[in-house]
């Protein structure tokens, strides 16, 4: 797989060099970077099994600590939590074998869990323990994102950071800030998708963490939108869904603009039809931000060719549309009309873009 990728990379570099006579590049360094990135971002099923194995290992070890009576010592829990995070990072830096990934994931998850338990016990008599736990986990996750060389470690840290920020919103009962959190995730995903090449070229560190951060943001956005849909799990309902929808639709239109620009579509009539179709398609979901959010993930992942994100967005879109369909306060005939109209808009946009690209292929 890596050899095929390097062959395609060589062909692409040679093509660019022919088109741009002044273009120079270090082929060996680019090939090495491509191989390293591929080893981190591919083999998704193995990564999923690694995370599941880490969860099982974490549960077993925490059970041992509880049986040993260390649960009653807040300092002990904090100490073991920090040791877990530091140990995971040390292991991943010194051991490149596949087994080390599973052990490091166990240590990462165990570290965050023990750090949360220890902080909660230590701060229980001084300040609001829930707030203290969220702040400590957010700080620990931010540090991990900044220094970790493990793709899975960065992915877990992004989830922990976003979960901590969302927890602070609900702990403080400032539910209107959840719309700002959605906007932050949407902006981050859009920015990473539109500036992927620049970020990778800017720093080796960005090239290492870009994929895990993107996947972490995607999962965080899906989970947050899921909470919006299933408000029965929340102590207080969130209102003014249209605010989040406007942010998500704005990011979607920005992506559509770049897709049109990259496709070199110059016809004003074609652009107007595409923008109008997109707006009409998203208008029924102004009070359901979950659907525009899933579409944003889908389009952003398709734009950069990110297959894991594309499948996550597609599954989320199917799930959220099914929920939207059943939650509509309409008759069965009216619901069917909404779905048929949306499908026709999708097909119309696809046929229009496909025909345009065929006409201008030469």
JSON list of C-alpha atoms in Angstrom, two decimals, residues 184-262:
[
{"chain": "A", "resi": 184, "resn": "UNK", "atom": "CA", "xyz": [-16.33, 26.86, 16.97]},
{"chain": "A", "resi": 185, "resn": "UNK", "atom": "CA", "xyz": [-16.34, 23.20, 15.89]},
{"chain": "A", "resi": 186, "resn": "UNK", "atom": "CA", "xyz": [-17.84, 24.07, 12.49]},
{"chain": "A", "resi": 187, "resn": "UNK", "atom": "CA", "xyz": [-15.31, 26.85, 11.90]},
{"chain": "A", "resi": 188, "resn": "UNK", "atom": "CA", "xyz": [-12.40, 24.60, 12.95]},
{"chain": "A", "resi": 189, "resn": "UNK", "atom": "CA", "xyz": [-13.50, 21.79, 10.62]},
{"chain": "A", "resi": 190, "resn": "UNK", "atom": "CA", "xyz": [-14.00, 24.21, 7.72]},
{"chain": "A", "resi": 191, "resn": "UNK", "atom": "CA", "xyz": [-10.65, 25.92, 8.30]},
{"chain": "A", "resi": 192, "resn": "UNK", "atom": "CA", "xyz": [-8.75, 22.61, 8.50]},
{"chain": "A", "resi": 193, "resn": "UNK", "atom": "CA", "xyz": [-10.42, 21.38, 5.31]},
{"chain": "A", "resi": 194, "resn": "UNK", "atom": "CA", "xyz": [-9.78, 24.53, 3.29]},
{"chain": "A", "resi": 195, "resn": "UNK", "atom": "CA", "xyz": [-6.19, 25.02, 4.47]},
{"chain": "A", "resi": 196, "resn": "UNK", "atom": "CA", "xyz": [-4.96, 21.43, 4.76]},
{"chain": "A", "resi": 197, "resn": "UNK", "atom": "CA", "xyz": [-2.09, 21.84, 2.29]},
{"chain": "A", "resi": 198, "resn": "UNK", "atom": "CA", "xyz": [-0.88, 25.09, 3.88]},
{"chain": "A", "resi": 199, "resn": "UNK", "atom": "CA", "xyz": [-0.98, 23.64, 7.39]},
{"chain": "A", "resi": 200, "resn": "UNK", "atom": "CA", "xyz": [0.90, 20.48, 6.38]},
{"chain": "A", "resi": 201, "resn": "UNK", "atom": "CA", "xyz": [3.55, 22.55, 4.61]},
{"chain": "A", "resi": 202, "resn": "UNK", "atom": "CA", "xyz": [3.85, 25.00, 7.50]},
{"chain": "A", "resi": 203, "resn": "UNK", "atom": "CA", "xyz": [5.14, 22.57, 10.10]},
{"chain": "A", "resi": 204, "resn": "UNK", "atom": "CA", "xyz": [5.91, 18.90, 10.62]},
{"chain": "A", "resi": 205, "resn": "UNK", "atom": "CA", "xyz": [3.92, 19.14, 13.83]},
{"chain": "A", "resi": 206, "resn": "UNK", "atom": "CA", "xyz": [0.81, 20.21, 11.91]},
{"chain": "A", "resi": 207, "resn": "UNK", "atom": "CA", "xyz": [1.31, 17.34, 9.48]},
{"chain": "A", "resi": 208, "resn": "UNK", "atom": "CA", "xyz": [1.38, 14.92, 12.42]},
{"chain": "A", "resi": 209, "resn": "UNK", "atom": "CA", "xyz": [-1.68, 16.13, 14.33]},
{"chain": "A", "resi": 210, "resn": "UNK", "atom": "CA", "xyz": [-3.88, 17.40, 11.50]},
{"chain": "A", "resi": 211, "resn": "UNK", "atom": "CA", "xyz": [-5.60, 14.05, 10.83]},
{"chain": "A", "resi": 212, "resn": "UNK", "atom": "CA", "xyz": [-6.30, 13.13, 14.48]},
{"chain": "A", "resi": 213, "resn": "UNK", "atom": "CA", "xyz": [-7.48, 16.67, 15.27]},
{"chain": "A", "resi": 214, "resn": "UNK", "atom": "CA", "xyz": [-9.83, 16.64, 12.29]},
{"chain": "A", "resi": 215, "resn": "UNK", "atom": "CA", "xyz": [-11.32, 13.28, 13.31]},
{"chain": "A", "resi": 216, "resn": "UNK", "atom": "CA", "xyz": [-11.64, 14.48, 16.90]},
{"chain": "A", "resi": 217, "resn": "UNK", "atom": "CA", "xyz": [-13.49, 17.60, 15.76]},
{"chain": "A", "resi": 218, "resn": "UNK", "atom": "CA", "xyz": [-15.76, 15.51, 13.52]},
{"chain": "A", "resi": 219, "resn": "UNK", "atom": "CA", "xyz": [-16.70, 13.13, 16.33]},
{"chain": "A", "resi": 220, "resn": "UNK", "atom": "CA", "xyz": [-17.13, 16.02, 18.76]},
{"chain": "A", "resi": 221, "resn": "UNK", "atom": "CA", "xyz": [-19.47, 17.77, 16.33]},
{"chain": "A", "resi": 222, "resn": "UNK", "atom": "CA", "xyz": [-21.52, 14.61, 15.78]},
{"chain": "A", "resi": 223, "resn": "UNK", "atom": "CA", "xyz": [-21.78, 13.96, 19.54]},
{"chain": "A", "resi": 224, "resn": "UNK", "atom": "CA", "xyz": [-22.80, 17.56, 20.28]},
{"chain": "A", "resi": 225, "resn": "UNK", "atom": "CA", "xyz": [-25.42, 17.55, 17.53]},
{"chain": "A", "resi": 226, "resn": "UNK", "atom": "CA", "xyz": [-26.66, 14.24, 18.93]},
{"chain": "A", "resi": 227, "resn": "UNK", "atom": "CA", "xyz": [-27.19, 15.93, 22.29]},
{"chain": "A", "resi": 228, "resn": "UNK", "atom": "CA", "xyz": [-29.17, 18.63, 20.51]},
{"chain": "A", "resi": 229, "resn": "UNK", "atom": "CA", "xyz": [-31.41, 15.97, 19.00]},
{"chain": "A", "resi": 230, "resn": "UNK", "atom": "CA", "xyz": [-31.81, 13.87, 22.16]},
{"chain": "A", "resi": 231, "resn": "UNK", "atom": "CA", "xyz": [-32.55, 16.63, 24.64]},
{"chain": "A", "resi": 232, "resn": "UNK", "atom": "CA", "xyz": [-34.21, 14.19, 27.03]},
{"chain": "A", "resi": 233, "resn": "UNK", "atom": "CA", "xyz": [-30.70, 13.43, 28.29]},
{"chain": "A", "resi": 234, "resn": "UNK", "atom": "CA", "xyz": [-30.20, 17.09, 29.29]},
{"chain": "A", "resi": 235, "resn": "UNK", "atom": "CA", "xyz": [-31.40, 18.69, 32.50]},
{"chain": "A", "resi": 236, "resn": "UNK", "atom": "CA", "xyz": [-32.62, 21.76, 30.60]},
{"chain": "A", "resi": 237, "resn": "UNK", "atom": "CA", "xyz": [-33.58, 22.02, 26.92]},
{"chain": "A", "resi": 238, "resn": "UNK", "atom": "CA", "xyz": [-31.55, 24.11, 24.50]},
{"chain": "A", "resi": 239, "resn": "UNK", "atom": "CA", "xyz": [-33.47, 26.78, 22.62]},
{"chain": "A", "resi": 240, "resn": "UNK", "atom": "CA", "xyz": [-32.97, 28.89, 19.47]},
{"chain": "A", "resi": 241, "resn": "UNK", "atom": "CA", "xyz": [-31.64, 26.07, 17.29]},
{"chain": "A", "resi": 242, "resn": "UNK", "atom": "CA", "xyz": [-31.67, 28.41, 14.30]},
{"chain": "A", "resi": 243, "resn": "UNK", "atom": "CA", "xyz": [-28.55, 30.13, 15.66]},
{"chain": "A", "resi": 244, "resn": "UNK", "atom": "CA", "xyz": [-26.45, 26.97, 15.29]},
{"chain": "A", "resi": 245, "resn": "UNK", "atom": "CA", "xyz": [-28.06, 26.23, 11.94]},
{"chain": "A", "resi": 246, "resn": "UNK", "atom": "CA", "xyz": [-27.05, 29.64, 10.57]},
{"chain": "A", "resi": 247, "resn": "UNK", "atom": "CA", "xyz": [-23.40, 29.04, 11.51]},
{"chain": "A", "resi": 248, "resn": "UNK", "atom": "CA", "xyz": [-23.41, 25.57, 9.96]},
{"chain": "A", "resi": 249, "resn": "UNK", "atom": "CA", "xyz": [-25.15, 26.74, 6.78]},
{"chain": "A", "resi": 250, "resn": "UNK", "atom": "CA", "xyz": [-22.67, 29.61, 6.44]},
{"chain": "A", "resi": 251, "resn": "UNK", "atom": "CA", "xyz": [-19.76, 27.14, 6.63]},
{"chain": "A", "resi": 252, "resn": "UNK", "atom": "CA", "xyz": [-21.50, 24.91, 4.09]},
{"chain": "A", "resi": 253, "resn": "UNK", "atom": "CA", "xyz": [-21.97, 27.78, 1.65]},
{"chain": "A", "resi": 254, "resn": "UNK", "atom": "CA", "xyz": [-18.31, 28.71, 2.09]},
{"chain": "A", "resi": 255, "resn": "UNK", "atom": "CA", "xyz": [-17.31, 25.16, 1.15]},
{"chain": "A", "resi": 256, "resn": "UNK", "atom": "CA", "xyz": [-19.67, 25.22, -1.83]},
{"chain": "A", "resi": 257, "resn": "UNK", "atom": "CA", "xyz": [-18.04, 28.48, -2.94]},
{"chain": "A", "resi": 258, "resn": "UNK", "atom": "CA", "xyz": [-14.59, 26.85, -2.87]},
{"chain": "A", "resi": 259, "resn": "UNK", "atom": "CA", "xyz": [-15.88, 23.75, -4.68]},
{"chain": "A", "resi": 260, "resn": "UNK", "atom": "CA", "xyz": [-17.31, 25.98, -7.42]},
{"chain": "A", "resi": 261, "resn": "UNK", "atom": "CA", "xyz": [-14.08, 27.98, -7.54]},
{"chain": "A", "resi": 262, "resn": "UNK", "atom": "CA", "xyz": [-11.85, 24.90, -7.78]}
]
